Amino acid sequence: MSSMSVSRSLAAALLGLALALPTQAAAAPRFAIDGDRFLLDGRPHLIRSGEMHYPRIPREFWRERLRQAKAMGLNTVTTYVFWNLHEPEPGRFDFSGNLDIAAFVRTAAEEGLDVIVRPGPYICTELDFGGYPAWLLRTPGLRVRSMDPRYLAAGERYLRRVHQELGPLLSTRGGPILMMQVENEYGSYGRDRDYMATAKRQMIEAGFDLPLFTSDGAGPHYFEGGPLPEVAAVINFDGDVADAEAAFAHLKAFRPGGPRMVGEYWAGWFDHWGEQHHTTPLERAARTVDWFLDRGISFNLYMFHGGTSFGWMAGANYSRDQPYQPDTTSYDYDAPVDEAGRLTPKFHALREVIGRHLPAGETLPPLPAPAAATIAVPRFVLSESASLWDALPALSRPVSAQLPRTMEDLQQNYGFVLYRNTVPAGAQGKLSVDEVRDYASVFADGAPAGTLDRRFGERELDAGLKPGQRLDLLVENMGRINFGTRLDEERKGITRSVSVGGRALYDWTHYPLPLSDLSGLRYAKTAAGAPAGPRFWRGGFQLERVGSTFLDTRGWGKGHVWVNGHHLGRYWKIGPQQTLFVPAPWLRRGRNEVVVFEVEGDAGARSLQGLADPVYATDPDGLKPPKR
Ligand code: GLA
């Protein structure tokens, strides 16, 4: 046993002791901020952290990813806490299975890593509504990230519940959680000093008695709103050494004498549907991390391993040019460890840099055994299907209302809503929808009649509707905006009204389609010449040897995939993502079942295959509205 692993097992044993005695008198705090230094066990400490998120990694893989972080030379792992997943309905909390954050933190400690926790409540991270539970939007006029008492009360309850999970693991109890972040880049959002002071007070009152910090963009503008007096301020940025120099010059001017840390150094980037896939040069990341280490600057690589925004997790942005930019399901992030858990050249480059800067007495752990190989799955046919029209009674209980209700009005967080009506006598002309959140597939008497895409601000469609026809608008929530000032407005479905030829339509039937339980679906062999329209497809494949794979969705249009009941997430032919990651733990030897909900396209032959590697390709037309 090397001296490293002796001290690691000693540390693990001591930690075990500390965790076994959570109610005893607190041990001396392990971690402190002292002027411009971090102190660990009384000695100056440089934080070499990497970010990964427990819900974006199947629990079975946590230990392997954490071990990889340690092997790259990191000594800390940083995670957000995902409020929306932990409290899916008001007051109903879930910290089990893949959401067992305390188990994630303990596993990190067992692997010799300290932990930084960022509980939000707002966390951004390309996550639906920035991590806020969608049910907050059921309260009309509620303002998140503000002094709105309704918001503050919900956030306080959540923080107290998180403390029940993490309290015994804080560094003030001898645990691995060194420090925690207050809010997230509030300087990019607002200037309400009372709100930030309250966010901090709520954390302290919830029991988080350890060192706190804020993180913000690196510039005077951001410092106006984000940092708090007496609370360490760290900065977030990407780029090269020159960017790092500029960023720290700004920090020094604003907060001389505080610790120097990059809370998020973006060593990769995420993707929006319809845009190009992002990669970032490893040389740049290596040079900049080298610069940090030369100067004793602590850092957190965002992301060390991005993983996957499974299910409905993905969020969205907007920009000056585009009202809506939904994030892809993959959160690979071009990170040092890829979506399938494989070490990339960026991993090796950063490991080499960190290895050159280790303090005396520390050595790099050996390279971990490679992650289990990904597998290819031969093409298989999904021969059975169920049309959405037939499946409605099994999936949804309809709700009637005079005007279209939003998804939140219907007490629904994620998925689709089907809005049904009859084109009234005398109504002729364009269909206009005010406003689609986020993508409507329009059907006249069950047949496809066009789409409305929020990415292009589309509100009108020449759907050729005729009086007496059944009008169906299948509206997909493609992820709530997670960054910027439009957070509060992110209600989904149809937000106001629908008209045909200028005549408003009343008396709607709504079918909420959260698609959280597909067990009631009845499939049948798809008949040749079955009509086009939204359809659930079922098929399966046999495995002798289980391994992670990338399900190739090329040839499909737009929809969602479940494998053995696990919701992988969204696919969309426009790319850049053309494959969906299927983690090995969700597969089994023998038969595996795949269900696809395809919103577009005809009812022709449907098949899928698994690939050993992801495919990225952007449809050149994906950024333009379709020609009509
Ligand atoms: C900011 C946020 C993160 C994430 C990154 C971009 O820094 O704090 O949550 O959204 O941007 O990936």
XYZ file of C-alpha atoms and ligand atoms in Angstrom:
640
model
C 0.000 0.000 0.000
C 1.403 3.395 -0.945
C 1.564 6.138 1.662
C -1.142 7.886 -0.349
C -3.581 5.037 0.011
C -2.698 4.585 3.705
C -3.552 8.189 4.371
C -6.628 7.855 2.218
C -7.936 4.886 4.162
C -7.056 6.659 7.408
C -8.999 9.674 6.240
C -11.915 7.436 5.284
C -11.826 5.742 8.687
C -11.757 9.079 10.506
C -14.561 10.319 8.349
C -16.557 7.205 9.122
C -16.031 7.932 12.801
C -17.096 11.523 12.391
C -20.202 10.499 10.468
C -21.108 7.913 13.052
C -21.197 10.607 15.715
C -23.168 13.396 14.121
C -24.877 14.461 17.302
C -21.708 14.621 19.390
C -20.003 17.930 19.989
C -18.797 19.268 16.664
C -15.221 18.406 15.756
C -12.921 21.327 15.018
C -13.957 22.672 11.612
C -11.779 21.017 8.972
C -12.000 23.945 6.629
C -11.756 27.713 6.956
C -11.296 30.825 4.867
C -8.562 33.006 6.339
C -7.883 36.231 4.452
C -6.739 35.209 0.990
C -6.236 31.558 1.934
C -8.273 28.436 2.255
C -7.170 26.377 5.256
C -7.710 22.639 5.509
C -6.861 21.132 8.872
C -5.090 24.391 9.636
C -2.811 24.299 6.595
C -3.036 26.431 3.409
C -5.056 24.534 0.858
C -5.550 24.816 -2.881
C -8.877 23.480 -4.129
C -8.571 21.476 -7.339
C -12.183 20.699 -8.066
C -14.244 19.220 -10.860
C -18.003 19.500 -11.254
C -20.351 16.565 -11.744
C -24.029 16.179 -10.925
C -25.426 13.059 -9.270
C -28.756 13.131 -11.191
C -26.916 13.297 -14.514
C -24.968 10.105 -13.752
C -26.632 6.754 -12.983
C -25.892 5.949 -9.345
C -24.098 2.748 -10.337
C -21.462 4.952 -12.026
C -20.923 7.482 -9.245
C -17.938 5.763 -7.687
C -16.173 5.212 -10.981
C -16.590 8.875 -12.010
C -15.386 10.087 -8.617
C -12.377 7.808 -8.789
C -11.613 9.243 -12.212
C -11.740 12.755 -10.774
C -9.282 11.766 -8.079
C -7.038 10.122 -10.675
C -6.913 13.321 -12.739
C -5.371 14.950 -9.696
C -8.467 16.666 -8.341
C -8.997 16.805 -4.593
C -12.599 18.072 -4.577
C -15.836 17.489 -6.420
C -18.512 20.159 -6.781
C -22.209 19.512 -7.267
C -25.396 21.502 -7.426
C -28.510 20.290 -5.586
C -31.486 19.785 -7.923
C -34.505 21.192 -6.086
C -36.928 20.397 -8.928
C -36.054 16.700 -8.740
C -36.024 16.542 -4.942
C -39.438 18.181 -4.486
C -41.559 17.162 -7.499
C -44.759 18.271 -5.742
C -44.985 20.860 -2.956
C -43.885 19.239 0.297
C -43.243 15.804 -1.251
C -39.489 15.226 -1.063
C -37.378 12.514 -2.644
C -33.758 11.803 -1.724
C -33.788 8.160 -2.762
C -31.885 6.195 -5.400
C -30.236 8.460 -7.928
C -31.268 11.461 -5.818
C -29.485 10.274 -2.661
C -27.131 13.228 -2.474
C -25.831 12.225 0.970
C -24.727 8.877 -0.490
C -23.028 10.715 -3.359
C -21.120 12.908 -0.901
C -20.127 9.906 1.225
C -18.932 8.053 -1.875
C -16.798 11.056 -2.821
C -15.264 11.063 0.660
C -14.559 7.333 0.443
C -12.693 8.029 -2.789
C -10.578 10.661 -1.036
C -12.391 13.725 -2.351
C -13.779 16.717 -0.531
C -17.039 18.213 -1.723
C -18.420 21.658 -2.514
C -22.205 21.877 -2.572
C -24.227 24.484 -4.410
C -27.833 24.124 -3.261
C -29.223 27.142 -5.131
C -32.171 27.277 -4.670
C -31.539 28.648 -8.192
C -28.797 26.694 -9.986
C -29.064 27.463 -13.757
C -27.034 24.498 -15.158
C -29.012 24.027 -18.394
C -31.725 22.483 -16.230
C -35.464 23.074 -16.626
C -36.299 26.425 -14.919
C -32.755 26.623 -13.519
C -33.579 23.867 -11.033
C -36.723 25.496 -9.683
C -39.709 23.174 -9.321
C -42.193 23.967 -12.079
C -45.005 24.074 -9.515
C -43.741 27.456 -8.306
C -45.292 28.792 -11.522
C -48.730 27.583 -10.475
C -48.893 30.609 -8.160
C -49.858 33.576 -10.326
C -47.377 36.418 -10.105
C -44.826 34.569 -7.971
C -41.346 36.009 -8.521
C -38.388 33.692 -8.131
C -35.008 35.077 -7.056
C -36.738 37.868 -5.175
C -38.136 38.883 -1.798
C -41.572 37.506 -2.768
C -42.566 35.849 0.534
C -44.215 32.925 -1.270
C -40.959 32.182 -3.047
C -38.857 32.651 0.078
C -41.070 30.316 2.112
C -40.760 27.519 -0.466
C -36.986 27.991 -0.743
C -36.571 27.973 3.023
C -38.484 24.710 3.398
C -36.322 23.148 0.700
C -33.035 24.316 2.253
C -34.054 22.959 5.646
C -34.854 19.617 4.075
C -31.485 19.548 2.292
C -29.836 20.216 5.634
C -31.502 17.112 7.061
C -29.628 15.144 4.409
C -26.294 16.938 4.448
C -25.976 18.357 7.971
C -23.828 15.503 9.312
C -21.516 15.765 6.294
C -20.483 19.397 6.743
C -16.830 20.236 7.425
C -17.947 21.803 10.706
C -18.884 18.240 11.772
C -15.633 16.810 10.422
C -17.327 15.874 7.149
C -16.203 16.270 3.532
C -18.376 19.274 2.549
C -15.879 22.124 2.712
C -18.067 25.052 1.773
C -21.348 25.930 0.113
C -22.460 28.473 -2.427
C -25.188 31.056 -1.864
C -27.515 31.381 -4.884
C -25.860 31.208 -8.307
C -24.470 34.103 -10.324
C -27.094 36.474 -8.969
C -24.997 39.326 -10.410
C -26.091 38.208 -13.876
C -29.717 38.603 -12.845
C -30.517 41.292 -10.316
C -29.418 43.954 -7.867
C -31.617 43.259 -4.852
C -29.234 43.361 -1.892
C -31.956 42.328 0.534
C -32.663 39.232 -1.506
C -29.038 38.066 -1.516
C -28.691 38.810 2.197
C -31.865 36.780 2.780
C -30.595 33.904 0.632
C -27.505 33.771 2.843
C -29.504 34.051 6.065
C -31.796 31.230 4.965
C -28.792 28.960 4.490
C -27.407 29.789 7.913
C -30.797 29.372 9.575
C -31.254 26.027 7.833
C -28.112 24.936 9.707
C -25.365 25.411 7.134
C -22.795 26.779 9.555
C -19.774 26.266 7.298
C -17.910 28.773 5.081
C -20.128 30.196 2.338
C -19.271 31.818 -0.974
C -20.935 33.457 -3.959
C -19.940 32.940 -7.594
C -20.378 35.400 -10.414
C -19.207 36.367 -13.846
C -15.816 38.075 -13.724
C -16.469 41.768 -14.163
C -17.551 44.912 -12.318
C -21.048 44.641 -13.757
C -21.622 41.235 -12.136
C -20.057 42.321 -8.857
C -22.773 44.953 -8.444
C -25.367 42.302 -7.679
C -23.805 38.995 -6.717
C -21.161 39.141 -3.990
C -22.026 39.697 -0.340
C -20.020 41.478 2.321
C -18.065 39.063 4.530
C -18.709 36.198 2.099
C -15.966 34.879 -0.206
C -16.532 35.843 -3.843
C -15.375 33.487 -6.576
C -15.537 34.103 -10.315
C -16.671 32.119 -13.363
C -15.264 32.386 -16.877
C -13.806 30.493 -19.819
C -11.033 31.145 -22.291
C -7.298 31.484 -22.234
C -4.631 32.862 -19.906
C -5.369 36.432 -21.020
C -8.996 35.979 -19.997
C -7.896 34.593 -16.643
C -5.544 37.563 -16.104
C -8.326 40.017 -16.872
C -10.793 38.144 -14.672
C -8.525 38.115 -11.641
C -7.579 41.762 -12.163
C -11.295 42.560 -11.876
C -11.633 40.420 -8.766
C -8.598 42.037 -7.163
C -9.939 45.515 -7.811
C -13.303 44.561 -6.333
C -12.264 42.364 -3.419
C -8.564 42.723 -2.610
C -7.342 40.300 -0.003
C -9.939 37.556 -0.489
C -9.255 34.002 -1.633
C -8.673 33.524 -5.348
C -10.837 30.862 -6.909
C -12.530 30.132 -10.210
C -15.910 28.766 -9.226
C -16.554 27.566 -12.773
C -13.820 27.379 -15.351
C -15.734 26.331 -18.466
C -13.444 23.752 -20.034
C -16.177 22.761 -22.509
C -19.671 23.902 -23.419
C -23.220 22.633 -23.940
C -25.426 22.380 -27.034
C -28.759 23.805 -28.137
C -31.007 21.956 -30.567
C -30.478 23.160 -34.105
C -27.092 24.754 -33.427
C -23.559 23.444 -33.931
C -22.062 20.946 -31.486
C -19.532 22.592 -29.170
C -16.017 21.487 -28.415
C -13.246 23.544 -26.831
C -9.489 23.179 -27.335
C -7.760 21.108 -24.680
C -4.540 23.110 -25.073
C -6.367 26.220 -23.933
C -7.788 24.484 -20.867
C -4.394 22.980 -20.047
C -2.605 26.347 -20.382
C -5.151 28.136 -18.230
C -5.210 25.492 -15.495
C -1.402 25.605 -15.535
C -1.660 29.355 -14.978
C -4.029 28.846 -12.025
C -1.721 26.306 -10.411
C 1.386 28.452 -10.939
C -0.323 31.207 -8.988
C -1.913 29.151 -6.248
C -5.412 29.871 -7.563
C -8.104 27.355 -6.623
C -10.442 26.184 -9.359
C -13.464 24.100 -10.236
C -13.626 22.658 -13.756
C -17.131 22.990 -15.115
C -17.786 20.186 -16.097
C -15.355 17.433 -15.143
C -18.031 15.024 -16.362
C -21.280 16.437 -17.717
C -23.319 13.281 -18.178
C -26.873 13.415 -19.431
C -29.918 15.603 -18.806
C -32.146 12.535 -18.681
C -35.914 12.658 -18.938
C -37.306 16.178 -18.838
C -34.228 17.723 -17.205
C -32.966 19.860 -20.112
C -33.528 23.611 -19.874
C -33.249 26.408 -22.419
C -31.784 29.812 -23.167
C -32.830 32.814 -25.226
C -30.767 35.440 -26.934
C -31.162 38.705 -28.750
C -31.565 36.837 -32.023
C -33.560 33.855 -30.821
C -36.534 33.890 -28.497
C -35.902 30.333 -27.388
C -32.940 27.934 -27.524
C -33.729 24.524 -26.013
C -30.816 22.471 -24.653
C -30.046 18.997 -25.922
C -30.452 15.870 -23.815
C -26.734 15.151 -23.839
C -24.711 17.172 -21.337
C -21.422 15.699 -22.531
C -19.984 19.227 -22.403
C -16.784 18.115 -24.195
C -15.635 17.425 -20.642
C -12.507 15.494 -19.578
C -14.693 12.406 -19.023
C -17.235 11.919 -21.794
C -20.922 11.085 -21.497
C -20.184 7.337 -21.529
C -17.542 7.677 -18.808
C -14.489 7.445 -21.039
C -11.338 9.444 -20.381
C -10.729 11.919 -23.199
C -7.501 13.600 -24.392
C -8.574 16.601 -22.300
C -8.464 14.382 -19.208
C -4.914 13.293 -19.955
C -3.749 16.831 -20.776
C -5.175 18.218 -17.519
C -3.842 15.314 -15.496
C -0.378 16.001 -16.831
C -0.615 19.687 -15.883
C -1.939 18.947 -12.397
C 0.715 16.258 -11.909
C 3.449 18.859 -12.442
C 2.090 21.096 -9.704
C 1.295 18.709 -6.873
C 2.481 19.821 -3.451
C 5.388 17.931 -1.907
C 4.319 14.524 -0.671
C 1.346 14.211 -3.024
C 1.454 11.968 -6.072
C -1.081 11.307 -8.781
C -3.127 8.179 -8.190
C -2.636 5.600 -10.940
C -4.850 5.857 -13.998
C -8.113 4.061 -13.301
C -9.054 0.979 -15.271
C -10.847 2.114 -18.433
C -14.628 2.380 -18.164
C -16.370 -0.725 -19.495
C -16.477 -0.630 -23.287
C -19.607 0.713 -24.941
C -21.436 -1.718 -27.181
C -23.141 -1.669 -30.565
C -26.648 -3.087 -30.812
C -27.641 -4.437 -34.229
C -30.555 -2.698 -35.886
C -33.923 -3.857 -34.557
C -37.445 -3.130 -35.716
C -40.170 -1.513 -33.620
C -43.075 -3.251 -35.218
C -45.836 -2.499 -32.701
C -47.377 0.867 -32.130
C -50.256 2.753 -30.578
C -51.522 5.998 -32.039
C -51.795 8.845 -29.567
C -55.441 9.343 -30.556
C -56.268 5.790 -29.465
C -54.064 5.987 -26.386
C -55.557 9.169 -24.900
C -57.929 7.424 -22.459
C -55.023 5.366 -21.066
C -52.752 8.381 -20.663
C -54.836 11.293 -19.595
C -57.925 12.571 -17.892
C -59.311 15.461 -19.932
C -59.944 18.895 -18.441
C -62.412 21.357 -19.938
C -62.054 25.119 -19.862
C -63.274 27.999 -21.894
C -59.833 29.352 -22.775
C -56.659 27.325 -23.142
C -55.029 26.663 -19.785
C -51.272 26.480 -19.332
C -49.500 23.286 -18.319
C -48.978 24.779 -14.857
C -52.701 25.621 -14.565
C -53.302 21.928 -15.220
C -51.009 21.075 -12.246
C -48.551 19.474 -14.649
C -44.774 20.017 -14.578
C -43.376 18.383 -17.721
C -44.338 16.649 -20.953
C -47.017 17.570 -23.484
C -50.538 18.957 -23.429
C -53.002 18.111 -26.191
C -55.456 20.952 -26.815
C -58.584 19.798 -28.655
C -61.400 21.788 -30.228
C -63.693 21.911 -33.271
C -63.202 24.548 -35.930
C -66.365 26.679 -35.563
C -68.760 27.403 -38.392
C -67.691 30.474 -40.297
C -64.050 30.284 -39.136
C -61.807 30.284 -42.161
C -58.202 31.352 -42.548
C -54.981 31.175 -40.640
C -54.613 29.425 -37.321
C -53.022 31.751 -34.836
C -51.754 30.719 -31.423
C -50.757 33.200 -28.755
C -48.314 31.805 -27.623
C -46.838 28.332 -28.154
C -44.553 26.980 -25.443
C -42.658 25.492 -27.028
C -43.516 23.426 -30.072
C -46.972 22.661 -31.430
C -47.790 19.913 -33.871
C -51.118 20.778 -35.453
C -53.615 18.177 -36.685
C -56.869 18.557 -38.610
C -59.137 15.569 -38.174
C -56.089 13.687 -36.896
C -53.913 14.392 -39.940
C -50.711 16.508 -39.688
C -51.379 20.126 -40.727
C -48.120 21.866 -39.763
C -46.068 22.969 -36.781
C -45.396 26.097 -34.744
C -41.900 26.444 -33.315
C -41.186 28.943 -30.537
C -37.524 29.080 -31.592
C -38.679 31.223 -34.500
C -41.417 33.041 -32.644
C -43.991 31.332 -34.877
C -47.609 32.181 -34.022
C -49.459 31.711 -37.292
C -49.991 28.800 -39.594
C -51.863 28.325 -42.811
C -53.241 24.966 -41.774
C -56.079 24.866 -44.310
C -58.618 24.343 -41.515
C -62.282 23.913 -42.375
C -65.320 24.447 -40.160
C -66.380 21.281 -38.385
C -62.902 19.733 -38.416
C -61.394 18.403 -35.215
C -58.427 20.593 -34.328
C -55.648 19.112 -32.191
C -52.632 21.063 -30.985
C -50.058 18.781 -29.399
C -47.806 21.164 -27.483
C -44.461 20.027 -26.112
C -42.697 21.625 -23.161
C -39.119 21.604 -24.481
C -37.535 22.841 -21.247
C -38.050 26.034 -19.270
C -35.566 28.865 -19.715
C -32.900 28.546 -17.047
C -30.870 31.744 -17.413
C -31.722 35.433 -17.645
C -34.627 37.595 -16.674
C -37.408 35.572 -18.334
C -37.484 32.839 -15.678
C -40.788 33.934 -14.185
C -42.601 33.851 -17.518
C -41.889 30.236 -18.344
C -45.377 28.790 -18.277
C -45.855 26.058 -20.846
C -48.495 24.856 -23.256
C -50.608 27.651 -24.739
C -50.361 30.814 -22.689
C -53.360 32.861 -23.896
C -55.575 32.122 -26.846
C -56.110 30.424 -30.202
C -58.035 31.735 -33.159
C -58.864 30.684 -36.694
C -59.298 33.438 -39.260
C -59.403 35.956 -36.428
C -62.193 34.155 -34.539
C -61.247 33.105 -31.034
C -61.884 29.468 -30.118
C -63.596 28.701 -26.812
C -64.459 25.580 -24.851
C -61.262 23.570 -25.015
C -60.627 20.018 -23.995
C -57.144 19.589 -22.539
C -55.383 16.257 -22.277
C -52.436 16.602 -19.877
C -49.715 14.199 -21.048
C -46.954 14.039 -18.443
C -46.059 10.600 -19.894
C -44.850 9.509 -16.454
C -46.667 6.178 -16.727
C -46.903 4.434 -20.075
C -48.003 1.089 -18.641
C -51.611 1.517 -19.808
C -50.691 1.674 -23.498
C -52.022 -1.120 -25.711
C -49.852 -1.825 -28.740
C -50.719 -3.631 -31.937
C -48.781 -4.545 -35.062
C -48.614 -1.374 -37.103
C -50.883 -1.855 -40.093
C -49.488 -1.070 -43.513
C -50.824 2.327 -44.532
C -51.632 3.345 -40.952
C -52.226 7.109 -40.873
C -49.428 9.508 -40.040
C -49.522 11.220 -36.670
C -48.118 10.987 -33.167
C -47.547 7.406 -32.173
C -45.894 5.280 -29.486
C -43.658 2.604 -31.001
C -42.523 -0.477 -29.140
C -39.760 -2.916 -29.934
C -36.865 -4.622 -28.274
C -33.485 -6.228 -28.583
C -31.617 -9.095 -26.965
C -28.285 -8.663 -25.220
C -25.746 -11.316 -24.377
C -23.320 -8.790 -22.945
C -24.568 -5.609 -21.306
C -22.802 -2.310 -21.988
C -23.620 1.350 -22.419
C -24.660 2.293 -25.927
C -25.748 5.278 -27.997
C -29.181 4.783 -29.522
C -29.098 6.082 -33.076
C -32.261 8.122 -33.692
C -31.356 9.159 -37.248
C -34.327 8.483 -39.488
C -36.769 9.534 -36.770
C -38.313 13.001 -36.471
C -38.864 14.349 -32.992
C -39.814 12.675 -29.765
C -38.775 10.831 -26.630
C -37.341 7.392 -25.830
C -37.749 5.053 -22.865
C -35.564 1.968 -22.392
C -36.802 -0.599 -19.873
C -38.944 2.160 -18.412
C -36.097 4.700 -18.062
C -36.845 7.937 -19.860
C -33.646 8.729 -21.781
C -34.832 12.125 -22.990
C -35.614 14.004 -26.177
C -34.326 13.396 -29.699
C -34.795 15.686 -32.677
C -33.627 15.162 -36.207
C -32.262 18.715 -36.489
C -29.342 17.725 -34.218
C -26.614 18.293 -33.317
C -27.316 15.307 -31.067
C -28.251 12.290 -33.207
C -27.833 9.563 -30.567
C -29.188 9.091 -27.048
C -26.944 7.703 -24.329
C -28.222 4.472 -22.734
C -26.259 3.660 -19.570
C -25.366 0.003 -19.039
C -27.100 -0.221 -15.623
C -30.433 0.429 -17.328
C -29.924 -2.551 -19.667
C -30.030 -6.257 -18.882
C -29.052 -9.583 -20.347
C -31.859 -11.011 -22.435
C -34.661 -8.844 -23.741
C -34.682 -5.072 -23.460
C -37.757 -3.019 -24.265
C -37.698 0.285 -26.121
C -40.633 2.684 -26.400
C -40.449 5.723 -28.667
C -43.004 8.523 -28.707
C -42.627 9.986 -32.194
C -44.527 13.191 -32.763
C -43.857 13.682 -36.434
C -43.551 11.576 -39.507
C -45.476 8.824 -41.151
C -46.233 5.357 -39.899
C -43.628 3.661 -42.114
C -41.166 1.005 -40.944
C -39.363 2.072 -37.802
C -36.064 0.742 -36.509
C -33.211 1.687 -34.201
C -29.653 0.574 -33.562
C -27.114 1.145 -30.808
C -23.705 2.606 -31.608
C -20.480 2.490 -29.618
C -19.966 6.244 -30.094
C -22.187 9.300 -30.265
C -23.031 10.996 -33.551
C -23.212 14.772 -33.837
C -24.586 16.357 -36.981
C -26.609 19.518 -37.374
C -29.261 19.670 -40.051
C -28.359 22.853 -41.990
C -32.063 23.718 -42.070
C -32.444 23.252 -38.319
C -31.930 26.940 -37.618
C -34.455 28.127 -40.152
C -38.210 27.905 -40.012
C -39.444 25.169 -42.349
C -40.620 26.370 -45.757
C -44.378 26.343 -45.999
C -23.145 29.471 -15.568
C -23.982 28.722 -14.558
C -23.893 27.222 -14.714
C -24.003 26.839 -16.170
C -22.932 27.536 -16.968
C -22.944 27.226 -18.434
O -21.890 29.586 -15.157
O -23.609 29.072 -13.239
O -24.916 26.637 -13.975
O -25.262 27.196 -16.628
O -23.120 28.917 -16.875
O -22.871 25.880 -18.659
